[in-house]
Coordinates of C-alpha atoms in Angstrom, one line a residue:
M1 CA 37.3 -7.8 14.6
T2 CA 35.2 -9.4 12.0
R3 CA 34.3 -7.8 8.7
H4 CA 31.1 -9.0 7.1
T5 CA 31.2 -9.1 3.3
R6 CA 29.1 -10.9 0.7
S7 CA 30.6 -13.2 -1.8
K8 CA 29.5 -13.3 -5.5
N9 CA 27.0 -16.0 -4.8
G10 CA 25.5 -13.8 -2.0
N11 CA 26.6 -15.9 0.9
P12 CA 28.2 -14.1 3.9
T13 CA 31.9 -14.7 4.6
D14 CA 34.0 -13.7 7.6
T15 CA 37.6 -12.6 7.4
N16 CA 39.5 -12.1 10.6
G17 CA 41.5 -8.9 10.9
I18 CA 43.8 -9.6 13.9
N19 CA 46.7 -12.0 14.2
G20 CA 47.6 -13.2 17.7
P21 CA 51.1 -13.3 19.1
R22 CA 53.4 -16.2 18.4
S23 CA 53.4 -19.1 20.9
K24 CA 56.4 -19.8 23.1
N25 CA 57.7 -22.6 20.9
Q26 CA 57.9 -20.1 18.1
R27 CA 60.4 -17.8 19.9
P28 CA 64.1 -18.2 19.0
H29 CA 66.1 -20.1 21.5
S30 CA 69.6 -18.9 22.7
A31 CA 71.8 -21.0 25.1
A32 CA 74.0 -18.1 26.0
A33 CA 73.0 -15.5 28.5
P34 CA 72.1 -12.3 26.7
S35 CA 74.4 -9.2 27.1
S36 CA 73.1 -5.9 28.4
K37 CA 73.3 -4.4 24.9
V38 CA 71.2 -7.3 23.6
I39 CA 68.7 -6.8 26.4
S40 CA 68.5 -3.1 25.6
F41 CA 68.0 -3.9 21.9
R42 CA 65.2 -6.5 22.8
C43 CA 63.5 -3.9 25.0
L44 CA 63.6 -1.4 22.2
V45 CA 62.1 -4.0 19.8
L46 CA 59.4 -4.9 22.4
V47 CA 58.5 -1.2 22.9
T48 CA 58.3 -0.7 19.1
L49 CA 56.2 -3.8 18.7
S50 CA 53.8 -2.7 21.4
L51 CA 53.3 0.7 19.7
V52 CA 52.7 -1.0 16.4
I53 CA 50.2 -3.4 17.9
A54 CA 48.4 -0.5 19.7
L55 CA 48.2 1.4 16.4
L56 CA 46.9 -1.8 14.6
L57 CA 44.2 -2.3 17.3
F58 CA 43.1 1.3 17.0
A59 CA 42.8 0.9 13.2
V60 CA 40.9 -2.4 13.6
H61 CA 38.5 -0.6 16.0
K62 CA 37.8 2.1 13.4
V63 CA 37.3 -0.5 10.6
S64 CA 35.0 -2.6 12.8
S65 CA 32.4 0.2 12.7
Q66 CA 31.8 -0.4 9.0
W67 CA 29.3 -2.8 7.5
K68 CA 29.7 -3.4 3.8
I69 CA 27.2 -5.4 1.7
T70 CA 27.9 -6.2 -2.0
P71 CA 25.0 -7.8 -3.9
A72 CA 25.6 -10.8 -6.2
N73 CA 25.3 -8.6 -9.3
P74 CA 28.8 -6.9 -9.4
T75 CA 27.4 -4.1 -11.6
W76 CA 25.2 -2.7 -8.9
Q77 CA 26.6 -2.0 -5.4
H78 CA 25.2 -0.6 -2.2
T79 CA 27.5 0.3 0.6
F80 CA 26.2 1.0 4.1
K81 CA 28.9 2.7 6.1
L82 CA 28.2 3.3 9.8
E83 CA 30.6 5.4 11.8
D84 CA 30.4 6.6 15.4
H85 CA 30.9 10.3 16.1
D86 CA 29.3 12.7 18.5
Q87 CA 26.3 14.8 17.5
E88 CA 25.8 18.3 18.7
E89 CA 22.9 18.2 21.2
Q90 CA 20.1 20.6 20.3
H91 CA 16.6 20.9 21.6
P92 CA 14.3 22.5 19.0
S93 CA 10.7 23.4 19.8
F94 CA 8.9 20.6 18.0
D95 CA 6.7 21.6 15.1
H96 CA 4.9 18.8 13.1
D97 CA 3.9 20.9 10.1
H98 CA 5.4 20.8 6.7
D99 CA 6.3 24.4 7.2
H100 CA 8.8 24.1 10.1
A101 CA 10.7 26.6 12.1
S102 CA 14.2 27.0 10.9
S103 CA 17.4 26.4 12.9
K104 CA 21.0 26.7 11.8
I105 CA 21.8 24.6 8.8
P106 CA 25.0 22.6 9.4
N107 CA 25.9 22.0 5.7
S108 CA 28.0 24.3 3.6
H109 CA 26.2 26.6 1.1
L110 CA 29.0 26.0 -1.3
I111 CA 30.0 23.0 -3.4
S112 CA 33.0 21.4 -1.6
P113 CA 36.3 22.3 -3.2
H114 CA 37.8 19.2 -1.7
G115 CA 35.8 16.6 -3.6
P116 CA 33.0 14.4 -2.4
S117 CA 32.5 13.8 1.3
A118 CA 30.9 10.4 0.8
K119 CA 29.9 8.2 -2.1
L120 CA 26.3 8.5 -3.0
S121 CA 26.0 4.7 -3.0
T122 CA 27.0 4.9 0.7
L123 CA 24.5 5.7 3.4
T124 CA 26.5 6.9 6.4
C125 CA 24.6 6.8 9.7
P126 CA 26.4 7.9 13.0
S127 CA 26.1 5.5 15.9
Q128 CA 23.5 3.2 14.2
T129 CA 25.4 -0.1 14.5
S130 CA 23.1 -2.6 16.3
A131 CA 21.6 -5.3 14.1
S132 CA 18.1 -3.7 14.0
E133 CA 19.7 -0.3 13.3
V134 CA 21.7 -1.6 10.5
A135 CA 18.7 -3.4 9.0
A136 CA 16.7 -0.1 9.2
V137 CA 19.4 1.8 7.5
K138 CA 19.7 -0.8 4.8
E139 CA 15.9 -0.7 4.3
M140 CA 16.0 3.0 3.4
V141 CA 18.2 2.6 0.3
Y142 CA 16.6 2.3 -3.1
W143 CA 19.4 3.7 -5.2
E144 CA 22.0 1.8 -7.2
D145 CA 25.7 2.3 -8.0
I146 CA 25.9 1.6 -11.7
Q147 CA 29.4 2.0 -13.1
Q148 CA 28.5 2.5 -16.7
D149 CA 26.3 5.5 -15.7
S150 CA 29.3 7.2 -14.0
E151 CA 31.1 7.2 -17.4
W152 CA 28.3 8.5 -19.5
V153 CA 28.8 11.9 -21.2
S154 CA 26.4 13.8 -23.4
T155 CA 27.3 14.0 -27.1
Y156 CA 26.6 17.7 -26.8
K157 CA 29.4 18.3 -24.4
T158 CA 32.1 20.6 -25.9
A159 CA 35.6 21.8 -24.9
T160 CA 34.1 25.3 -24.5
L161 CA 32.2 25.5 -21.3
K162 CA 28.5 26.3 -21.5
Y163 CA 26.1 26.8 -18.7
V164 CA 22.6 26.5 -17.4
T165 CA 21.5 29.0 -14.8
F166 CA 18.1 29.2 -13.1
E167 CA 16.0 30.8 -10.4
A168 CA 14.6 28.7 -7.7
D169 CA 10.8 28.3 -7.8
K170 CA 8.8 30.5 -5.5
G171 CA 6.4 27.7 -4.4
G172 CA 6.8 25.1 -1.6
W173 CA 9.7 22.8 -1.2
N174 CA 8.6 20.0 -3.4
N175 CA 7.8 22.5 -6.2
I176 CA 11.3 23.9 -5.8
R177 CA 12.8 20.4 -5.8
M178 CA 10.8 19.3 -8.8
A179 CA 11.9 22.3 -10.9
M180 CA 15.5 21.8 -9.9
E181 CA 15.4 18.2 -11.0
T182 CA 14.1 19.2 -14.4
I183 CA 16.8 21.8 -14.9
L184 CA 19.6 19.5 -13.6
V185 CA 18.5 16.8 -16.1
F186 CA 18.4 19.4 -18.9
A187 CA 21.9 20.5 -18.1
A188 CA 23.2 17.0 -18.0
V189 CA 21.7 15.6 -21.2
T190 CA 22.9 18.8 -23.1
G191 CA 26.4 18.6 -21.7
R192 CA 26.2 21.9 -19.9
T193 CA 27.5 23.0 -16.5
L194 CA 24.7 23.6 -14.0
V195 CA 25.0 26.8 -12.0
L196 CA 23.3 26.7 -8.6
P197 CA 21.5 29.8 -7.4
P198 CA 22.7 31.4 -4.1
P199 CA 20.9 30.5 -0.9
K200 CA 17.6 32.2 -0.3
G201 CA 14.5 32.0 1.8
M202 CA 12.2 29.2 0.7
Y203 CA 8.4 29.2 1.2
L204 CA 7.4 27.5 4.4
L205 CA 11.1 26.8 5.3
N206 CA 11.9 30.3 6.6
K207 CA 10.3 30.5 10.0
D208 CA 13.3 31.5 12.2
K209 CA 12.3 35.0 13.3
D210 CA 15.3 35.4 15.6
N211 CA 18.1 34.8 13.2
K212 CA 17.1 35.5 9.6
E213 CA 20.4 34.1 8.3
N214 CA 19.2 30.7 9.2
N215 CA 16.3 31.1 6.8
K216 CA 18.6 31.2 3.8
L217 CA 18.8 27.7 2.3
A218 CA 20.7 26.3 -0.7
F219 CA 20.1 23.1 -2.6
S220 CA 23.4 21.7 -1.1
D221 CA 21.6 21.8 2.3
F222 CA 19.3 19.0 1.1
F223 CA 21.2 17.1 -1.5
H224 CA 24.8 15.7 -2.0
L225 CA 25.4 17.9 -5.0
E226 CA 29.2 17.8 -4.6
D227 CA 29.1 14.0 -4.8
I228 CA 26.9 14.1 -7.9
A229 CA 29.4 16.3 -9.7
A230 CA 32.4 14.3 -8.5
E231 CA 31.1 10.8 -9.2
L232 CA 29.5 11.3 -12.6
K233 CA 31.8 12.2 -15.5
G234 CA 28.9 13.7 -17.5
V235 CA 27.6 16.0 -14.8
D236 CA 29.2 19.4 -13.9
I237 CA 27.8 21.6 -11.1
I238 CA 29.3 24.8 -9.8
T239 CA 28.2 27.6 -7.5
M240 CA 27.0 31.0 -8.7
E241 CA 30.0 32.5 -7.1
E242 CA 32.4 30.4 -9.2
F243 CA 30.3 31.2 -12.3
L244 CA 30.5 34.9 -11.8
K245 CA 34.2 34.9 -11.1
R246 CA 34.8 32.7 -14.1
E247 CA 32.6 34.4 -16.7
A248 CA 31.2 37.7 -15.6
N249 CA 33.8 39.4 -13.5
K250 CA 36.5 39.4 -16.1
H251 CA 37.3 41.2 -19.3
P252 CA 35.6 40.6 -21.7
G253 CA 32.6 39.5 -19.7
L254 CA 29.2 38.4 -20.9
N255 CA 27.1 40.0 -23.6
E256 CA 23.4 40.5 -23.9
I257 CA 21.7 37.6 -25.8
S258 CA 18.6 38.0 -28.0
D259 CA 15.8 35.9 -26.6
S260 CA 14.2 35.5 -30.1
T261 CA 17.3 34.2 -31.8
G262 CA 19.8 33.2 -29.1
E263 CA 22.4 35.3 -30.8
D264 CA 25.0 37.4 -29.1
T265 CA 24.1 41.1 -29.6
G266 CA 27.6 42.3 -28.9
R267 CA 26.4 44.6 -26.1
A268 CA 28.4 44.0 -22.9
V269 CA 26.3 43.6 -19.7
P270 CA 28.1 44.9 -16.6
P271 CA 28.3 42.3 -13.7
P272 CA 25.6 42.8 -11.1
N273 CA 26.2 44.9 -8.0
D274 CA 29.6 46.1 -9.2
G275 CA 31.0 42.6 -9.6
L276 CA 29.7 41.1 -6.4
A277 CA 30.5 37.3 -6.7
D278 CA 29.3 35.9 -3.3
W279 CA 25.6 36.5 -3.0
S280 CA 25.1 34.2 0.0
N281 CA 24.8 37.2 2.3
T282 CA 22.5 39.2 0.0
Y283 CA 18.8 39.0 0.4
D284 CA 17.8 40.9 -2.7
L285 CA 18.6 38.6 -5.7
K286 CA 16.7 40.7 -8.2
P287 CA 19.8 42.4 -9.7
L288 CA 21.5 39.0 -10.1
N289 CA 18.4 37.5 -11.8
E290 CA 18.0 40.5 -14.1
F291 CA 21.7 40.1 -15.1
L292 CA 21.2 36.4 -15.8
R293 CA 18.1 37.1 -17.9
K294 CA 20.1 39.4 -20.1
V295 CA 23.2 37.3 -20.6
G296 CA 21.3 34.0 -20.9
Y297 CA 19.2 32.6 -23.7
V298 CA 15.7 32.7 -22.2
K299 CA 13.0 30.6 -24.0
K300 CA 9.5 30.8 -22.7
M301 CA 8.4 27.4 -21.3
E302 CA 4.8 26.7 -20.2
T303 CA 5.0 23.2 -18.9
T304 CA 1.4 22.2 -19.5
K305 CA 1.8 23.3 -23.2
D306 CA 5.4 22.8 -24.1
F307 CA 8.2 20.3 -23.8
F308 CA 11.9 19.9 -24.8
V309 CA 13.2 17.4 -27.4
I310 CA 16.9 16.4 -27.2
P311 CA 18.0 15.0 -30.5
Q312 CA 20.3 12.0 -30.5
D313 CA 22.6 13.6 -33.1
P314 CA 23.8 17.2 -32.6
E315 CA 24.2 17.5 -36.4
R316 CA 20.5 16.5 -36.9
S317 CA 18.9 18.8 -34.4
S318 CA 16.6 21.2 -36.2
F319 CA 12.8 21.3 -35.8
E320 CA 12.6 19.8 -39.3
D321 CA 14.8 17.0 -38.3
M322 CA 12.6 16.1 -35.4
S323 CA 9.3 16.7 -37.2
Y324 CA 9.1 13.0 -37.9
L325 CA 8.2 12.5 -34.3
L326 CA 4.9 14.3 -34.8
D327 CA 2.7 11.6 -36.1
Q328 CA -0.2 13.4 -37.9
E329 CA -2.6 10.7 -36.8
V330 CA -1.9 12.0 -33.3
F331 CA -1.1 15.7 -33.7
D332 CA -3.7 16.9 -36.1
G333 CA -6.8 19.0 -35.2
D334 CA -7.7 19.8 -31.7
M335 CA -4.5 18.7 -29.8
K336 CA -6.1 18.2 -26.4
K337 CA -9.1 16.4 -27.8
G338 CA -6.8 14.3 -29.9
F339 CA -4.9 13.2 -26.8
E340 CA -7.9 12.4 -24.8
N341 CA -9.7 10.5 -27.6
K342 CA -6.8 8.8 -29.4
I343 CA -3.9 8.5 -27.1
K344 CA -4.7 8.4 -23.3
N345 CA -6.9 5.4 -23.4
T346 CA -4.5 3.6 -25.6
F347 CA -1.8 3.5 -23.0
I348 CA -3.8 2.9 -19.8
N349 CA -2.4 -0.4 -18.4
N350 CA -0.5 -0.7 -21.7
P351 CA 2.9 1.1 -21.4
T352 CA 5.2 1.7 -24.2
S353 CA 8.5 -0.2 -24.1
T354 CA 11.3 1.9 -22.7
S355 CA 13.4 0.9 -25.7
A356 CA 10.7 1.5 -28.3
D357 CA 11.2 3.5 -31.5
P358 CA 11.3 7.3 -30.7
K359 CA 8.1 7.9 -32.6
D360 CA 6.3 5.3 -30.5
R361 CA 7.6 6.7 -27.3
M362 CA 6.6 10.2 -28.4
R363 CA 3.0 9.0 -29.0
E364 CA 2.7 8.3 -25.3
F365 CA 4.9 11.3 -24.1
Y366 CA 3.1 13.9 -26.2
A367 CA 0.1 14.3 -23.8
G368 CA -1.8 16.8 -25.8
R369 CA 0.7 19.6 -25.7
K370 CA 1.0 22.3 -28.4
S371 CA 4.7 23.0 -28.8
M372 CA 8.0 21.2 -28.7
H373 CA 11.3 23.1 -28.2
V374 CA 14.1 21.2 -30.0
Y375 CA 17.6 21.6 -28.7
D376 CA 18.7 23.1 -32.0
S377 CA 21.7 25.2 -33.1
A378 CA 20.3 28.3 -31.3
F379 CA 20.3 26.5 -28.0
Q380 CA 23.6 24.7 -28.7
N381 CA 25.4 27.9 -29.5
A382 CA 24.2 29.9 -26.5
K383 CA 26.9 30.1 -23.8
V384 CA 24.3 30.5 -21.1
I385 CA 20.7 29.2 -21.1
H386 CA 18.7 30.7 -18.3
F387 CA 15.4 29.5 -16.7
P388 CA 13.7 32.4 -15.0
V389 CA 10.7 32.2 -12.6
D390 CA 7.8 34.4 -13.6
H391 CA 4.5 32.9 -12.7
K392 CA 2.4 35.6 -14.4
G393 CA 4.6 35.5 -17.5
G394 CA 4.3 31.8 -17.9
F395 CA 8.0 31.0 -17.0
R396 CA 7.8 28.2 -14.5
M397 CA 9.1 24.6 -14.4
L398 CA 6.1 23.2 -12.5
T399 CA 6.5 19.7 -13.9
H400 CA 8.4 16.5 -13.5
F401 CA 11.7 16.1 -15.5
Y402 CA 10.4 13.0 -17.3
C403 CA 7.4 15.0 -18.5
A404 CA 9.3 18.1 -19.6
I405 CA 12.3 16.4 -21.5
F406 CA 12.1 13.9 -24.3
C407 CA 15.3 12.3 -25.4
E408 CA 15.3 10.8 -28.9
D409 CA 17.9 8.2 -27.7
W410 CA 16.1 5.8 -25.4
R411 CA 19.4 5.0 -23.5
T412 CA 19.9 8.7 -22.7
D413 CA 16.3 8.8 -21.5
L414 CA 16.9 5.9 -19.1
W415 CA 20.2 7.4 -17.9
A416 CA 18.5 10.6 -17.0
K417 CA 15.9 8.8 -15.0
R418 CA 18.6 6.8 -13.2
L419 CA 20.5 10.1 -12.6
V420 CA 17.6 11.3 -10.5
R421 CA 16.9 8.0 -8.8
D422 CA 20.5 7.1 -7.9
H423 CA 22.0 10.5 -7.3
V424 CA 19.5 13.2 -6.4
R425 CA 18.6 12.0 -2.9
Y426 CA 18.4 13.7 0.4
I427 CA 21.5 14.0 2.5
D428 CA 22.5 11.2 4.9
E429 CA 21.5 13.0 8.0
I430 CA 17.8 13.0 6.9
Y431 CA 17.9 9.4 5.9
C432 CA 19.6 8.2 9.1
V433 CA 17.0 9.9 11.3
A434 CA 14.2 8.5 9.2
A435 CA 15.8 5.0 9.6
K436 CA 15.6 5.5 13.4
V437 CA 11.9 6.3 13.2
V438 CA 11.2 3.4 10.9
E439 CA 13.0 1.1 13.2
G440 CA 10.9 2.5 16.1
L441 CA 7.7 1.9 14.2
R442 CA 8.6 -1.7 13.3
K443 CA 9.2 -2.3 17.0
K444 CA 5.9 -0.9 18.0
S445 CA 4.2 -3.0 15.3
L446 CA 5.9 -6.1 16.6
A447 CA 4.9 -5.3 20.2
R448 CA 1.3 -5.1 19.0
D449 CA 1.5 -8.1 16.8
P450 CA 4.5 -10.4 17.3
D451 CA 3.7 -12.4 14.2
G452 CA 3.0 -9.4 12.0
G453 CA 6.6 -8.9 10.8
G454 CA 6.8 -5.3 12.0
V455 CA 4.6 -4.1 9.2
F456 CA 3.1 -0.6 9.4
D457 CA 0.9 1.5 7.0
S458 CA 1.2 5.2 6.3
L459 CA -0.7 8.3 5.3
H460 CA 0.1 11.8 4.1
V461 CA -2.8 14.1 4.9
R462 CA -2.3 17.7 3.7
R463 CA -4.6 20.3 5.2
G464 CA -2.8 23.5 6.3
D465 CA -2.3 26.0 3.5
F466 CA -3.5 23.7 0.8
Q467 CA -5.7 25.5 -1.8
Y468 CA -7.5 22.3 -2.9
K469 CA -10.6 22.4 -0.7
K470 CA -11.9 19.0 -1.9
T471 CA -9.0 17.2 -0.3
R472 CA -9.7 18.7 3.2
L473 CA -11.7 15.9 4.5
K474 CA -13.6 15.7 7.8
P475 CA -12.4 13.0 10.1
E476 CA -15.3 10.7 9.3
A477 CA -14.6 11.0 5.5
L478 CA -10.9 10.4 6.0
Y479 CA -11.7 7.2 7.9
E480 CA -14.2 6.0 5.3
N481 CA -11.9 6.8 2.4
T482 CA -9.0 4.9 3.8
K483 CA -10.4 1.9 5.6
E484 CA -10.4 -0.4 2.5
H485 CA -6.7 -1.1 2.7
L486 CA -6.0 -0.5 6.4
T487 CA -6.4 -3.4 8.7
P488 CA -8.2 -2.5 12.0
G489 CA -5.7 -2.2 14.9
T490 CA -2.7 -2.0 12.6
T491 CA 0.2 0.4 13.2
V492 CA -0.2 3.6 11.1
F493 CA 2.2 6.5 10.7
I494 CA 0.7 9.8 9.5
G495 CA 2.7 12.6 8.0
T496 CA 0.6 15.7 8.2
D497 CA 0.4 19.5 8.7
E498 CA -2.8 19.2 10.8
F499 CA -1.9 20.5 14.3
D500 CA -5.2 19.8 16.0
K501 CA -4.8 16.3 17.5
S502 CA -8.5 16.1 18.2
Y503 CA -8.9 15.7 14.4
W504 CA -7.3 12.2 14.7
K505 CA -9.6 10.9 17.4
L506 CA -11.6 8.6 15.1
M507 CA -8.5 7.3 13.4
K508 CA -6.9 6.5 16.8
E509 CA -10.0 4.5 17.7
H510 CA -9.4 2.1 14.8
Y511 CA -5.7 2.1 14.4
D512 CA -2.4 2.3 16.4
V513 CA -1.6 5.8 15.2
Y514 CA 1.8 7.6 15.4
F515 CA 3.2 11.0 14.2
L516 CA 6.7 12.4 13.9
D517 CA 6.4 14.1 17.3
D518 CA 6.0 10.6 19.0
F519 CA 9.6 10.0 18.1
E520 CA 11.0 13.3 19.5
D521 CA 14.0 11.6 21.1
D522 CA 15.0 10.2 17.7
I523 CA 14.8 13.6 15.9
K524 CA 16.4 15.6 18.7
G525 CA 19.1 17.9 17.4
M526 CA 17.8 17.8 13.8
N527 CA 17.2 21.0 11.9
P528 CA 13.4 21.5 11.9
N529 CA 13.5 22.4 8.3
Y530 CA 14.1 18.7 7.6
Y531 CA 10.9 17.5 9.4
G532 CA 8.9 17.5 6.2
M533 CA 11.5 15.4 4.4
L534 CA 11.5 13.0 7.3
D535 CA 7.7 12.6 6.9
Q536 CA 8.3 11.8 3.3
L537 CA 10.9 9.1 3.9
I538 CA 9.1 7.4 6.7
T539 CA 5.7 7.2 4.9
T540 CA 7.6 5.8 1.9
K541 CA 8.1 2.6 3.9
G542 CA 4.5 2.0 4.7
E543 CA 3.1 -1.3 3.4
H544 CA 0.0 0.5 2.2
F545 CA 0.0 4.2 1.7
Y546 CA -2.7 6.8 1.3
G547 CA -1.7 10.3 0.0
T548 CA -3.3 13.6 -0.9
F549 CA -4.0 14.2 -4.6
F550 CA -2.7 17.5 -6.0
S551 CA 0.2 17.4 -3.5
T552 CA 3.7 17.3 -4.9
F553 CA 4.7 16.2 -1.3
T554 CA 2.6 13.0 -1.8
G555 CA 3.9 12.7 -5.3
Y556 CA 7.5 12.4 -4.3
I557 CA 6.6 9.7 -1.7
N558 CA 4.9 7.7 -4.5
R559 CA 7.9 8.1 -6.8
M560 CA 10.3 6.8 -4.1
R561 CA 7.9 3.9 -3.5
G562 CA 8.0 3.2 -7.2
Y563 CA 11.8 3.2 -7.1
F564 CA 11.7 0.5 -4.3
D565 CA 9.1 -1.6 -6.1
D566 CA 10.9 -1.6 -9.5
R567 CA 14.0 -3.2 -8.0
G568 CA 12.8 -6.5 -9.4
D569 CA 16.3 -8.0 -9.0
E570 CA 16.2 -7.5 -5.3
L571 CA 12.6 -7.3 -4.2
N572 CA 10.1 -10.2 -4.5
G573 CA 6.8 -9.5 -6.1
S574 CA 7.9 -6.4 -8.0
N575 CA 5.4 -5.3 -10.5
K576 CA 7.1 -4.3 -13.7
D577 CA 4.2 -2.1 -14.9
G578 CA 5.2 0.3 -12.2
L579 CA 2.1 -0.2 -10.0
I580 CA 2.4 0.4 -6.3
K581 CA 0.3 -0.1 -3.2
S582 CA -0.7 3.6 -3.0
W583 CA -4.1 5.3 -3.0
Y584 CA -5.5 8.8 -2.6
T585 CA -7.8 9.9 0.2
A586 CA -9.6 12.4 -2.0
P587 CA -11.2 13.2 -4.4
T588 CA -12.7 9.7 -4.6
D589 CA -12.5 9.6 -8.4
K590 CA -8.7 9.7 -8.0
T591 CA -8.5 7.0 -5.3
N592 CA -7.1 4.2 -7.5
E593 CA -4.9 6.4 -9.8
M594 CA -1.7 4.6 -8.7
A595 CA -3.3 1.1 -8.9
Q596 CA -3.2 1.2 -12.7
Y597 CA -0.6 2.2 -15.3
M598 CA -1.4 5.8 -16.5
P599 CA 0.5 7.7 -19.1
I600 CA 1.6 11.2 -18.3
R601 CA -1.0 13.9 -18.7
P602 CA -1.4 17.6 -17.9
P603 CA -1.3 19.4 -15.6
F604 CA 1.4 16.8 -14.7
Y605 CA 2.3 18.1 -11.2
P606 CA -0.7 16.7 -9.1
R607 CA 0.8 13.2 -9.1
E608 CA 3.8 11.2 -10.3
F609 CA 3.6 8.7 -13.1
P610 CA 5.1 5.1 -13.4
V611 CA 7.2 6.1 -16.4
A612 CA 9.6 7.7 -13.9
W613 CA 10.6 4.3 -12.5
R614 CA 9.1 1.5 -14.6
D615 CA 11.9 -0.6 -16.1
I616 CA 14.4 2.2 -16.2
D617 CA 17.3 -0.3 -15.8
A618 CA 16.5 -2.0 -19.1
D619 CA 19.8 -1.1 -20.8
V620 CA 21.8 -2.0 -17.7
N621 CA 20.2 -5.5 -17.6
E622 CA 21.2 -5.9 -21.3
N623 CA 24.9 -5.7 -20.5

């Protein structure tokens, strides 16, 4: 067995893991004939040695299935662990929409009580051990393992446990994910324990009509949340069941909180449903949410108008303390007009340094909004802060975490962005299947053009239930709007919810087009709820990418592409202004949005912004 490692200078080294038997001239010599007792003793020794060697060979065989790569920079480490084990064979009816039929989720709905199942810096892919498979797996990894980040703890963390609870968004998956990221970051930078809501049906991910239990999904079905909590000292995550047992179903329990002041009213609130702790088998979460809204400090948050400020010093955390951020040259008069006229154009292709003075960073971050919510003493003293979902009432986190939360300390701001990049990623199963499809696409590209390096381009075309009519292009318009950056005859992967294959006739006349269902053998046995995530990961690897504006699905693809491109220490040609080779199919005035640096601006959700990934390792590189 040979283990491949990488030395500090990046050169591969081999270390042999098996020692052969000694040669004959190494055996001890005896002139006298051995006695029967001696022979028996030798036999016993030989049998014992045989067993030991057999065990060693078995161990070597297990170890030989691992491939470990350590970059030259010892601070950052990727580990690609490949293990063989049998997968349950399933044969789902294929559905290439973003709203996929549901099958049984194999992951637990609860945070593992036994600690992490795998390091987040490790991508574990069953049975993908050939050279091309290993290369495809490695290619999927954009995250970093940064030791100093694992030790970071918020200055707001106290010995008394404090919590953040929330209700999952009622929109599609990427809206749900986006809100969860924001609330997770809020909990982490304020030193609070994040409480995950129970599993529930999710819009467009609840199509299993035969077994409704399979339509109930939890965030741990998509992310390695147990690993995030176990690996990072400054992040605590628990289930709703644990929270209720710990805080609500005991005497004294939790009291009602005044939403106007955050103060404890002294009025005890009985636990929901007579103390029910495990809500995983309950479809109606209304009683639980009503309870959380009473015992939690609820602050109205309209994400296009409001934002949070996290002061660097908990002792200087009043609105008055933070008012210095509000430069009157920027914040006077008509706020929206002030942003458009004075600020937006200032920062186009001119980003603020990630380590700039807080006031300078606020000038770009402000984005014409009306109110800032400072994490003041009222917030700090609240045992529970709750984020409800009430679309009509204006309670909704439909925004990106880096648009909603401003950290006065620039290092905390970068830590929060790396928290999401390096730890909030899809589970290994999704990445490994995506790697199979990417490998297949590269092979098809090489078969078409042996000298092309296996390059393919990608599109995300949203049509189905999308309310933005202007993005629903006719086939001729789609071709015209994408041909500038697509080479005729090139291999193109399309992630889409358009079922009618006749729609793609024109594109197929000009390109070598593939969809997820062309790789049905690779995705066999996978939960169909994951098909949309597969489309995201596969399109992320396209050399050139066209997406759909207004789509948070496309937005996440672009952010992951940004994560890859900003790894300037590992990728040649990285553009430190955060620009990526991505464009939009429609509307045409948005085509080149990603081809220039743009500051964040409302309504925020239709796209992602380079500030999410641009130079977010600045303080790591300092050390």
